[in-house]
Short mmCIF file of C-alpha atoms and ligand atoms in Angstrom, two decimals:
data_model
loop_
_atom_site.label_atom_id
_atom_site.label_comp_id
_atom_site.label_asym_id
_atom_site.label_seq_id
_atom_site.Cartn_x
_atom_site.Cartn_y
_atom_site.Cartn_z
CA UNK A 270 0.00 0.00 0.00
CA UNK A 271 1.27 3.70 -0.71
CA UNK A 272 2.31 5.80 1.94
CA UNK A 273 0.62 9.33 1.64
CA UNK A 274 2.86 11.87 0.43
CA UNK A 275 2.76 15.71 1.04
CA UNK A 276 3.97 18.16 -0.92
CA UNK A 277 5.63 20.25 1.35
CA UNK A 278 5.62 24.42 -0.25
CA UNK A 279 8.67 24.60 2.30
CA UNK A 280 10.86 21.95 1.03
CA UNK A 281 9.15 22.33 -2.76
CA UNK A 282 9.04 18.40 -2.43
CA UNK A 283 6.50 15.65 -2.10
CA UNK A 284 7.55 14.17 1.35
CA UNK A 285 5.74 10.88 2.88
CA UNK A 286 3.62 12.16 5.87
CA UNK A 287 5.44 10.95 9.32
CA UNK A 288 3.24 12.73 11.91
CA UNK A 289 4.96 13.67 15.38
CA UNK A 290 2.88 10.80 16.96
CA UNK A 291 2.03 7.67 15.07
CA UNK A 292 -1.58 7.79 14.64
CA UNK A 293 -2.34 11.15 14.87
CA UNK A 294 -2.41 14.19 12.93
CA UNK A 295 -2.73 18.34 13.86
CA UNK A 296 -3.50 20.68 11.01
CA UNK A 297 -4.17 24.64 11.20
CA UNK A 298 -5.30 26.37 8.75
CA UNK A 299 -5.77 30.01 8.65
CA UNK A 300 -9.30 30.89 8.69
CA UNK A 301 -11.60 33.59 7.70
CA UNK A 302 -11.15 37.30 8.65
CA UNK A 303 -15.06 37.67 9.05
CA UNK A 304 -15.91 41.05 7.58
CA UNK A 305 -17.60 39.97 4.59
CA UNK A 306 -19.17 36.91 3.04
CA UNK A 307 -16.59 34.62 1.93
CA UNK A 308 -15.96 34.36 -1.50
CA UNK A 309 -15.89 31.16 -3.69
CA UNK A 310 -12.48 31.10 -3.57
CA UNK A 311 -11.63 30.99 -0.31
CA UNK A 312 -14.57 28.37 -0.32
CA UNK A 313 -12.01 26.36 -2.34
CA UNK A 314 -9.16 26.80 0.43
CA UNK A 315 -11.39 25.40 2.74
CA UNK A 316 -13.27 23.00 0.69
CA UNK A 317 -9.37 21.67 -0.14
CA UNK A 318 -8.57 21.47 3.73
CA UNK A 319 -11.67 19.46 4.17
CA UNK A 320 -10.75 17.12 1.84
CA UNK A 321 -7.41 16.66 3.16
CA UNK A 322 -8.31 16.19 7.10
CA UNK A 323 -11.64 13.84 5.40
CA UNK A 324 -8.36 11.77 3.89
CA UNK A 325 -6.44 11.92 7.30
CA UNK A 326 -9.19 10.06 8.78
CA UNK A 327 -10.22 7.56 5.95
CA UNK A 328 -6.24 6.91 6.46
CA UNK A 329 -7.15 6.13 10.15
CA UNK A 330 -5.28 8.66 11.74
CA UNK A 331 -6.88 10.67 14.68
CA UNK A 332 -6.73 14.10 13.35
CA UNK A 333 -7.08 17.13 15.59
CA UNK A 334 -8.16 19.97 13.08
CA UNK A 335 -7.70 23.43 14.38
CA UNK A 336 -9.20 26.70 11.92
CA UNK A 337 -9.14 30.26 13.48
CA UNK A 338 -11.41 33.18 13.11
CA UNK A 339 -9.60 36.70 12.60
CA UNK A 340 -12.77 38.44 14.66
CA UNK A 341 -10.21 41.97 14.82
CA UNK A 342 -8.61 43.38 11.53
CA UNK A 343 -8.83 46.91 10.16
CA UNK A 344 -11.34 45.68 7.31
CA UNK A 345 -13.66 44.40 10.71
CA UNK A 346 -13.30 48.18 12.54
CA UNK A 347 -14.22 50.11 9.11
CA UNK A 348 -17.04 47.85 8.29
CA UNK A 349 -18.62 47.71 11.37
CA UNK A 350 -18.19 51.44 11.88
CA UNK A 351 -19.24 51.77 8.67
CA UNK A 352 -22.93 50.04 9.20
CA UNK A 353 -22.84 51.91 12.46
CA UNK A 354 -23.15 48.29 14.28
CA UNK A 355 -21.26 47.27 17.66
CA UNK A 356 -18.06 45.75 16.29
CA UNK A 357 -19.40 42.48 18.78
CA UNK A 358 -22.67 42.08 16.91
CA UNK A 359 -21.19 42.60 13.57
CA UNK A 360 -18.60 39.69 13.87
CA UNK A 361 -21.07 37.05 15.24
CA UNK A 362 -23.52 37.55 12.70
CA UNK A 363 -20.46 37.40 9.49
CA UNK A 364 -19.15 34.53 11.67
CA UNK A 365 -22.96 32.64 12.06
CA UNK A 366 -23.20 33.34 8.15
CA UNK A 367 -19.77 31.89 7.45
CA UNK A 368 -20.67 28.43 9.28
CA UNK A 369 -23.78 28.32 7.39
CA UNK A 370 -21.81 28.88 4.20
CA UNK A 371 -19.82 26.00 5.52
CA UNK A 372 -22.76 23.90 6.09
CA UNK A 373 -23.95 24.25 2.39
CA UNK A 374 -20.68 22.98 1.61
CA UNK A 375 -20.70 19.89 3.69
CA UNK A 376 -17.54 21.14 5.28
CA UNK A 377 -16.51 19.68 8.27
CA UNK A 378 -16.51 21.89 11.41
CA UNK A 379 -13.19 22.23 12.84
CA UNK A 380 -12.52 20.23 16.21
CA UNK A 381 -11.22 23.69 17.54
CA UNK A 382 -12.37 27.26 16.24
CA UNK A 383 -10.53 29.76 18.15
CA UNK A 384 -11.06 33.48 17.94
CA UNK A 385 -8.34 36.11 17.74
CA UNK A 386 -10.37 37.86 20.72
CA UNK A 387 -10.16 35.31 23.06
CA UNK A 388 -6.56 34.87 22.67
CA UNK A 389 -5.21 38.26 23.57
CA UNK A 390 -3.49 36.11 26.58
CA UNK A 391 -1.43 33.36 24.87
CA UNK A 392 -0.32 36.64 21.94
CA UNK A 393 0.90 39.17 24.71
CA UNK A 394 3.15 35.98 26.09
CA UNK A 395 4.94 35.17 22.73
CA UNK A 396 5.03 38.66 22.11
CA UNK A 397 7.00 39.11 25.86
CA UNK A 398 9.18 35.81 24.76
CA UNK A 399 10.03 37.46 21.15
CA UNK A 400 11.26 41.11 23.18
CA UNK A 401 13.16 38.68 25.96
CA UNK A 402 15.27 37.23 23.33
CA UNK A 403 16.04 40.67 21.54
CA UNK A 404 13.46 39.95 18.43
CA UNK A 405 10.86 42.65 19.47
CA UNK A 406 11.26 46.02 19.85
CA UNK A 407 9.13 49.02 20.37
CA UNK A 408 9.14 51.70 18.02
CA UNK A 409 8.81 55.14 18.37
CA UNK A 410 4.82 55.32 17.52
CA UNK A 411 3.60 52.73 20.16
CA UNK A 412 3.77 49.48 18.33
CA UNK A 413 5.36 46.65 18.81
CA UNK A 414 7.18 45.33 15.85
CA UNK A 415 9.59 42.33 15.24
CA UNK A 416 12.89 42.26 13.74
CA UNK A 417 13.10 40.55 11.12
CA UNK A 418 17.11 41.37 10.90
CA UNK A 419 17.99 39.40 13.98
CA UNK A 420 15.73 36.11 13.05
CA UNK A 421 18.21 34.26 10.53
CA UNK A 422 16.46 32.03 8.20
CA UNK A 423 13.72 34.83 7.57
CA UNK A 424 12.35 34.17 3.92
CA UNK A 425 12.98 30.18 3.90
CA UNK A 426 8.80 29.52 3.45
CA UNK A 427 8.15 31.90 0.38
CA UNK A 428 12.03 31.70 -0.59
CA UNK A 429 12.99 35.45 -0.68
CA UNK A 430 15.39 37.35 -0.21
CA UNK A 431 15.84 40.06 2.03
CA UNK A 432 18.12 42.59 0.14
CA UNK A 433 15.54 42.11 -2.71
CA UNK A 434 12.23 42.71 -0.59
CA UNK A 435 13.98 45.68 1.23
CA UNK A 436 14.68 47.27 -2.52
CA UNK A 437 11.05 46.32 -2.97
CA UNK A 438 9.71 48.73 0.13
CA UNK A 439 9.73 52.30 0.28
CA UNK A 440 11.83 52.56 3.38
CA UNK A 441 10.65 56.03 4.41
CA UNK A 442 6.95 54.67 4.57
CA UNK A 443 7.20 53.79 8.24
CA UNK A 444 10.14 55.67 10.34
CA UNK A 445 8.39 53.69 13.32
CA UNK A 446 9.94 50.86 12.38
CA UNK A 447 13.82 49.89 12.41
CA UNK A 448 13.86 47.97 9.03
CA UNK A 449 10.91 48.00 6.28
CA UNK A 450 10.55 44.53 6.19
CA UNK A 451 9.64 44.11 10.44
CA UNK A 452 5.82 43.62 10.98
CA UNK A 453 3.80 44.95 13.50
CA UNK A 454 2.94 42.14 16.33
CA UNK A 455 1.12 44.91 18.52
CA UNK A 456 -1.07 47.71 17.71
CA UNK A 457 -0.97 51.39 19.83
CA UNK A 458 -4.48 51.38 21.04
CA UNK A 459 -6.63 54.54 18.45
CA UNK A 460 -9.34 56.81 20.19
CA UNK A 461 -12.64 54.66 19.03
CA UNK A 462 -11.16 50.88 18.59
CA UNK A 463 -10.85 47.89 20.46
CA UNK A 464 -7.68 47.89 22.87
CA UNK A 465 -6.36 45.26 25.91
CA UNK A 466 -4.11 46.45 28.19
CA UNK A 467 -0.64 44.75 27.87
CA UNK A 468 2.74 45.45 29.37
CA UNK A 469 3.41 47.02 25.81
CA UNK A 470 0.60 49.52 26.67
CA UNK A 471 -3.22 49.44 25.62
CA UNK A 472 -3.78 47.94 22.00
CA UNK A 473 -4.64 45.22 19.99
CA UNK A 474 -2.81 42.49 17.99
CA UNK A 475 -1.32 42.48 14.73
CA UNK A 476 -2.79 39.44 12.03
CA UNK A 477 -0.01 37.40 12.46
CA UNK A 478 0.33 37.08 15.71
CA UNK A 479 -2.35 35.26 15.99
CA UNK A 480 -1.89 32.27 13.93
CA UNK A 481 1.21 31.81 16.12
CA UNK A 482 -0.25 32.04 19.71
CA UNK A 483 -3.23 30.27 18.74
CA UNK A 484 -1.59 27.20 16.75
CA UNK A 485 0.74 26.84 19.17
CA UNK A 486 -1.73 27.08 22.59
CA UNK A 487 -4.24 24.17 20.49
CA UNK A 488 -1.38 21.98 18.49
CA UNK A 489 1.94 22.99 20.28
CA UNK A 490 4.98 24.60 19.52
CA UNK A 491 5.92 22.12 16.71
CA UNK A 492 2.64 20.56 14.82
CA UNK A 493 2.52 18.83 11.61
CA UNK A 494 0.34 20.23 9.21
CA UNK A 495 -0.06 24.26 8.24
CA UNK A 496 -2.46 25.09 5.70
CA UNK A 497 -3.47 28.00 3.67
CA UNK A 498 -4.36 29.80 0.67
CA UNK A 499 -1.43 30.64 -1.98
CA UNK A 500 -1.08 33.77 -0.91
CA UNK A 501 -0.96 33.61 2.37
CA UNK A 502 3.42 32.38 2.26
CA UNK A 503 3.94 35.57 2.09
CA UNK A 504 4.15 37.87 4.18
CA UNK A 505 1.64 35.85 6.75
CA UNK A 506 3.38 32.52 6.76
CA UNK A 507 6.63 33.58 6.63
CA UNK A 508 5.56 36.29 9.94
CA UNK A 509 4.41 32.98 12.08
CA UNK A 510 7.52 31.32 11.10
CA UNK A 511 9.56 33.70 12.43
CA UNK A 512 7.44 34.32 15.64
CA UNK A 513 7.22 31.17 16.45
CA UNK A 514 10.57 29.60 15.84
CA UNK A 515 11.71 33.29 17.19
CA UNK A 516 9.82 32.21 20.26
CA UNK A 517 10.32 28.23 20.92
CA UNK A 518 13.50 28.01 19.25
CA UNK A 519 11.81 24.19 17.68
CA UNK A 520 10.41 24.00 14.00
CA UNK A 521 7.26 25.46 14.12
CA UNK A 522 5.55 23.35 11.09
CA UNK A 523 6.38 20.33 9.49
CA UNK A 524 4.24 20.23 6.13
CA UNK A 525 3.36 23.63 4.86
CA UNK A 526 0.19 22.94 2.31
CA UNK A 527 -0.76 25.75 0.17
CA UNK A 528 -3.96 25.81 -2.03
CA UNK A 529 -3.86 27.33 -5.12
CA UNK A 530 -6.27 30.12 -6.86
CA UNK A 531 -9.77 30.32 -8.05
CA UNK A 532 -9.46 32.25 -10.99
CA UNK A 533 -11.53 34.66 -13.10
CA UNK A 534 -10.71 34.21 -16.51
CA UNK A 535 -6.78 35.25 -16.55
CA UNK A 536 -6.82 37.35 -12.69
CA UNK A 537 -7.05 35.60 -8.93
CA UNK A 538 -10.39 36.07 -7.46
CA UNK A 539 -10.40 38.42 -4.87
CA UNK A 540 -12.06 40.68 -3.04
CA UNK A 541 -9.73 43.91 -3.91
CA UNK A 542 -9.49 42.93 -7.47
CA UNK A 543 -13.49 43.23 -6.96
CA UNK A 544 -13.58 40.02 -9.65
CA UNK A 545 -15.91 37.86 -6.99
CA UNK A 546 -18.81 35.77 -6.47
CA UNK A 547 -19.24 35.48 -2.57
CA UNK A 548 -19.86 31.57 -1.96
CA UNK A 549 -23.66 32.10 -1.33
CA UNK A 550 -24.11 33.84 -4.37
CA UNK A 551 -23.23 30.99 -6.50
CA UNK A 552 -25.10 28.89 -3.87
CA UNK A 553 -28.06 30.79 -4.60
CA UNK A 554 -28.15 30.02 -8.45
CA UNK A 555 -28.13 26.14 -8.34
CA UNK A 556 -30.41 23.62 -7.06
CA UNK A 557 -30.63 23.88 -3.55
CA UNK A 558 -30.80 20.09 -2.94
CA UNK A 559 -27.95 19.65 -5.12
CA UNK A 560 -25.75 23.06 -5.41
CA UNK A 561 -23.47 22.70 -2.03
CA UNK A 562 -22.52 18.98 -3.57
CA UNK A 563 -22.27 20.09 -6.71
CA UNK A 564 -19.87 23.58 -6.29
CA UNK A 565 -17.46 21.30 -3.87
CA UNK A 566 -17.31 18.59 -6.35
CA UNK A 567 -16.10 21.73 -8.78
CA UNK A 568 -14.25 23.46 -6.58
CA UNK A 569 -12.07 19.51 -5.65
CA UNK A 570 -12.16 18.14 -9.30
CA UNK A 571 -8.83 20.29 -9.94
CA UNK A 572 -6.01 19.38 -8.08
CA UNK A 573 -5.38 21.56 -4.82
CA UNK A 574 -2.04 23.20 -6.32
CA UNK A 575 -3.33 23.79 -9.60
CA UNK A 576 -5.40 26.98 -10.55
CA UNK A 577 -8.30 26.59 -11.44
CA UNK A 578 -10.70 28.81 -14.13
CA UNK A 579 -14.67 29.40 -12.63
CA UNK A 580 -16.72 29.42 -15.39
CA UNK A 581 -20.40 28.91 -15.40
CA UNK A 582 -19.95 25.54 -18.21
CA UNK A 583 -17.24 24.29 -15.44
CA UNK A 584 -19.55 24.34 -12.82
CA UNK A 585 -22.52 22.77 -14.70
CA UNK A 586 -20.13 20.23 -16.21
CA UNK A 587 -18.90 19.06 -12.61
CA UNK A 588 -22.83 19.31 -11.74
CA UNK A 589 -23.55 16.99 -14.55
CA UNK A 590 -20.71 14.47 -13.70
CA UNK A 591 -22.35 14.31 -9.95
CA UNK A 592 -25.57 13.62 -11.44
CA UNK A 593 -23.67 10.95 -13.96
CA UNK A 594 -22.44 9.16 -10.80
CA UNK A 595 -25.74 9.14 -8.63
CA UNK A 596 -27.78 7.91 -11.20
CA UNK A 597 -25.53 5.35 -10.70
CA UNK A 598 -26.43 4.57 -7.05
CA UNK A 599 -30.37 5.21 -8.09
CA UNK A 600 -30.41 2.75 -10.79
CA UNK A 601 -28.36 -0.29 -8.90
CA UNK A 602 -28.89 0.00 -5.11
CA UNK A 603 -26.04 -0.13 -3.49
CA UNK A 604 -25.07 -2.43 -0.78
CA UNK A 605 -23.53 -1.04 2.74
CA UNK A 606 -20.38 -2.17 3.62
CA UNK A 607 -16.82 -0.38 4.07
CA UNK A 608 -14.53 0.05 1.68
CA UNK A 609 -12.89 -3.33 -0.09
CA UNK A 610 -9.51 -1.36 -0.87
CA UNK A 611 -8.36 -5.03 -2.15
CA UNK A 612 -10.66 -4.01 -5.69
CA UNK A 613 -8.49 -2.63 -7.96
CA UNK A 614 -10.55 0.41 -8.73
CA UNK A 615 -10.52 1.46 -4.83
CA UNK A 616 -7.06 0.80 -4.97
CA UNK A 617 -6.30 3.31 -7.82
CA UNK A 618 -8.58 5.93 -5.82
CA UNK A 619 -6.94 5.39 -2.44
CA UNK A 620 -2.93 5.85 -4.68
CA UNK A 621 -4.32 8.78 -5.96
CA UNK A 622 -5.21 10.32 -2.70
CA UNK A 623 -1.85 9.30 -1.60
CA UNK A 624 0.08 11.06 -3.81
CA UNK A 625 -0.49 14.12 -2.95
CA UNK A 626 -4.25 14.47 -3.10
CA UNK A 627 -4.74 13.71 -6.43
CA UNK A 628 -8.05 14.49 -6.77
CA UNK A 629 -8.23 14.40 -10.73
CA UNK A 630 -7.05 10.92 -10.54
CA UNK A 631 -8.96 10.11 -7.88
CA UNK A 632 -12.21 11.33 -9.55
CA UNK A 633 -11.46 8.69 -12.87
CA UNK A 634 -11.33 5.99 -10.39
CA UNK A 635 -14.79 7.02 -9.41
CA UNK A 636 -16.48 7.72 -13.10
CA UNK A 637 -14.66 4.25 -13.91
CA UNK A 638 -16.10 2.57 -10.93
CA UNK A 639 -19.69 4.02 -11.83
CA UNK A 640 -18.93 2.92 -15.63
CA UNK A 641 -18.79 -0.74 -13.39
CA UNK A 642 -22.04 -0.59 -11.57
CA UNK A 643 -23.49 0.13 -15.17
CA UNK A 644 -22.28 -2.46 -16.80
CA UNK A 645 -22.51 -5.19 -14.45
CA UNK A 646 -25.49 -4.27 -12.18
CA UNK A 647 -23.64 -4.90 -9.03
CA UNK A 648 -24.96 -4.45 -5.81
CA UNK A 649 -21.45 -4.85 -3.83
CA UNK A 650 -19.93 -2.61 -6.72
CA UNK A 651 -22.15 0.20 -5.97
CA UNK A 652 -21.81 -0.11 -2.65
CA UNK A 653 -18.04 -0.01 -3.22
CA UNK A 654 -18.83 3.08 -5.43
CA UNK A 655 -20.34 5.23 -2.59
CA UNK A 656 -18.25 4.65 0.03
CA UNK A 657 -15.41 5.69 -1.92
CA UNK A 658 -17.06 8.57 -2.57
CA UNK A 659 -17.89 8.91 1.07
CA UNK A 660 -14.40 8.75 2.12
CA UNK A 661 -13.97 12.09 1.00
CA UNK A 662 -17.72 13.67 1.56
CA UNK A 663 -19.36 12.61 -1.44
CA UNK A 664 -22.34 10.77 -2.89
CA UNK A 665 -23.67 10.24 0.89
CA UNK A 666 -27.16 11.39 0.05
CA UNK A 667 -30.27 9.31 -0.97
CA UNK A 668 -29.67 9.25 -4.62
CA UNK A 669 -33.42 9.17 -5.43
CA UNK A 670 -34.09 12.54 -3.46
CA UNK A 671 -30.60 14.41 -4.78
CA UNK A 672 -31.47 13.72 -8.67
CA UNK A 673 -35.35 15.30 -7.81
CA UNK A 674 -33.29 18.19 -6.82
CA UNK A 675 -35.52 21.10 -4.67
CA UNK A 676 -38.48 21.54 -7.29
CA UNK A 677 -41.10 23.09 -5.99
CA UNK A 678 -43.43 21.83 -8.57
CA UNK A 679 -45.72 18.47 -7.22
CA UNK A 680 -43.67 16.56 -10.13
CA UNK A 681 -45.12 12.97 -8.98
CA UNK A 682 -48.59 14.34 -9.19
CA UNK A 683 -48.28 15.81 -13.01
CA UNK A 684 -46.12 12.39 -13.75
CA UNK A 685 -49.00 10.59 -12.46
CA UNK A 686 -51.46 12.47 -14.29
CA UNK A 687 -49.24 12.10 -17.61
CA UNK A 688 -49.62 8.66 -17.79
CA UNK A 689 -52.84 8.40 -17.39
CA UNK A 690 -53.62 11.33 -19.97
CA UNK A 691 -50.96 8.79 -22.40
CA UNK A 692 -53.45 5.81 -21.42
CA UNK A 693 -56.45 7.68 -22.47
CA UNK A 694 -54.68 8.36 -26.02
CA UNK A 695 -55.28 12.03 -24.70
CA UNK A 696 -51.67 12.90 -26.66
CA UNK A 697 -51.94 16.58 -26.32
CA UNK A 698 -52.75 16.98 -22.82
CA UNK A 699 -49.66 14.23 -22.14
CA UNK A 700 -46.77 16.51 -24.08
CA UNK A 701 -48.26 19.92 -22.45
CA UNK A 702 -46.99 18.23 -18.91
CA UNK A 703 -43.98 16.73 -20.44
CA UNK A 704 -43.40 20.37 -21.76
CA UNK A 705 -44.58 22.15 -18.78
CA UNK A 706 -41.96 19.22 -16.91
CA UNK A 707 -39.67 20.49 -19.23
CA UNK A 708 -38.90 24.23 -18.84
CA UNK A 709 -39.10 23.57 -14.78
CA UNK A 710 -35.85 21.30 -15.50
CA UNK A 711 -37.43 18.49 -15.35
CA UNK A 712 -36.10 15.47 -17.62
CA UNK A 713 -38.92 12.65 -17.65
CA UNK A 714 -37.09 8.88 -18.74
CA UNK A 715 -39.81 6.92 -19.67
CA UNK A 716 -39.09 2.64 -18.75
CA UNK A 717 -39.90 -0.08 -21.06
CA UNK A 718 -43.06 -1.29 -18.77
CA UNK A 719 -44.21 1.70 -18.50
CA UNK A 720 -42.88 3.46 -15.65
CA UNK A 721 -41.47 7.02 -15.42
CA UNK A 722 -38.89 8.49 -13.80
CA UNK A 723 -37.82 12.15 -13.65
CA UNK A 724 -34.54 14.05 -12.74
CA UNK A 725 -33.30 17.86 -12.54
CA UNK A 726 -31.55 18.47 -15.79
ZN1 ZN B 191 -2.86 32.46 9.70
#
């Protein structure tokens, strides 16, 4: 059997997974800043970490999974103050609306959700540890910043330079600060924001910060998995390496996992680009019985460190191949039993998965496997079909009730009433419901015997 393999962004290789204790597994990854709705492609950085701690588990390891909430940024103050809404009330309601986002998706909840704001504690101590050993300083304005001069090994994650980033700054942007390239772990409190008193004086964290105090009070100082979007080595990655190796003087991460971009046409998604669909907003414009399914199967068909084009055929296409392999489990019932990796088909999928999350790969196996149940009507092959698929939250729903989709329309009723209009050689009255059927989305498949069955198209 394969061993799963990593690639690991700091080592730029594909490294078998040895986790710190046999058996188990700890993975962060950086979580929302909850300001806004989150937008499809972040839904792809965390549809991609669900997949991989989903694997982690199928593997048998016990997998602690650890996401944070940024709950205090700049964007959080200004659009809070903006709405003229308590800064409180405005994260738990973007936070509430991001876990229902989440839901849609069939993402897993984290086993540990910690917010920024509740770990002012653990960031004033590794901010106290970083000054102790000479790596903080504070400048002239109030904040707290950290050297990155006297942390050797700064730039190993994203693989930069320093000469070339400092040519890259405008060094008179900040006198504050000692060197252009240190980051600000605390904030001088501002008349009208959040603050916490601190030995550094009132104020508030810096984003980094966070990721490091909060990784390391859930997972420890040294974990094995860090995950993240692409852009988030650098500067953010490359910050919490430095605080918290800075800090613990221990590798902070073993695998670094980076997910790649959800593009728009040529450009990265984003929200400053202003070239976005939030999550909910695609959500919104597909079946609701079959749309969460249908946007993560889209969103995993790709592999994780490839980029990957949102277009409105893509996502139909990836609907239409979900549909392909439920009609599958509608048509042969499938038997319940766990996974026989001995069939070669499962084998293929679980080789796949080990290599990296191959999820293209990985997908074949599946379309193959339903290509199977087809042809030979299997029961066990079926069965074999959806609990592959199940392995990495798919195809878990009752296949008859995901193809109806969420019609509104009593579809069994004008079915019903179509045959019997066909039996009383009333033609006309039979193709106005088949056309009626028909612009609702409604594909009728009429059985030798008689029978009819429908689906969503
Ligand atoms: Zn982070």
């Amino acid at each position: 059997m394969s061993p799963l393999v990593i690639y690991n962004t700091l080592t730029r290789r594909k490294e078998t997974f040895v986790p710190l204790v046999p058996g188990r597994a700890g993975i962060y990854v950086c979580g929302p800043t909850v300001y806004d709705f989150i937008h499809v492609g972040n839904a792809r950085t965390f549809a991609v970490f669900d997949l991989v701690v989903r694997w982690l588990r199928a593997s048998g390891y016990e997998v602690t999974y650890v996401r944070n909430i940024t709950d205090v940024d700049d964007k959080i103050l200004d659009r809070a103050r903006e709405r003229g809404e308590p800064i409180g009330a405005f994260t738990e309601r973007t936070v509430a609306a991001f876990v229902e986002d989440c839901e849609r998706l069939n993402l897993l909840a984290p086993d540990r959700e910690p917010r920024a704001t509740r770990y002012i504690g653990p960031m004033l101590e590794l901010i106290e540890r970083l000054e102790s050993k000479g790596l903080a300083y504070r400048g002239a304005n109030g904040d707290v910043f950290f050297s990155v001069h006297d942390f050797p090994g700064y730039g190993k994650l994203s693989r930069k330079n320093l000469a070339d980033l400092r040519a890259g700054e405008r060094v008179a942007v900040e006198a504050a600060k000692r060197d252009p390239l240190d980051f600000v772990l605390w904030k001088a409190a501002k008349p009208g924001e959040p603050s916490w008193p601190s030995a550094f004086g009132a104020g508030r964290p810096g984003w980094h910060i966070e990721c490091s105090a909060m990784s390391g009070r859930e997972l420890g100082a040294t974990f094995d998995i860090h995950g993240g979007g692409w852009d988030l080595q650098f500067p953010h990655h490359e910050n919490e390496i430095a605080q918290s190796e800075g800090a613990n003087a221990e590798p902070f991460v073993n695998y670094w996992m980076h997910a790649a971009f959800l593009n728009m046409g040529d450009e990265k998604m984003s929200k400053s680009l202003g070239n976005f669909f939030t999550a909910r907003e695609v959500l919104d414009r597909l079946d609701p019985v079959q749309g969460g399914e249908q946007l993560r199967f889209f969103l995993l068909r790709g592999h994780y460190r490839s980029e990957l084009a949102f277009t409105p055929e893509l996502l139909e296409d990836a609907g239409n191949a979900l549909r392909g392999l439920y009609t599958a489990l509608r048509e042969v019932p499938a038997a319940r039993s766990p996974v026989d990796w001995s069939h070669p088909i499962a084998a293929r999928f679980r080789d796949a998965m080990n290599d990296d999350f191959d999820t293209p790969v990985a997908f074949a196996a599946l379309h193959e496997l339903r290509a199977e149940v087809n042809r030979t009507r299997s029961g066990a092959l079926s069965g074999l079909l959806r609990a592959l698929g199940g392995t990495i939250g798919f195809l878990q729903r009752d296949p008859e009730a995901f193809l109806k989709g969420g019609v509104t329309l009593d579809v069994d009723a004008l079915v019903a009433e179509r045959s019997a209009a066909k039996k009383a050689k009333d033609y006309a009255r039979a193709d106005a419901i088949r056309a009626q059927l028909d612009a609702s989305g409604i594909v009728l498949e009429d059985k030798p015997g008689g029978a009819t069955e429908w689906r969503k198209k």
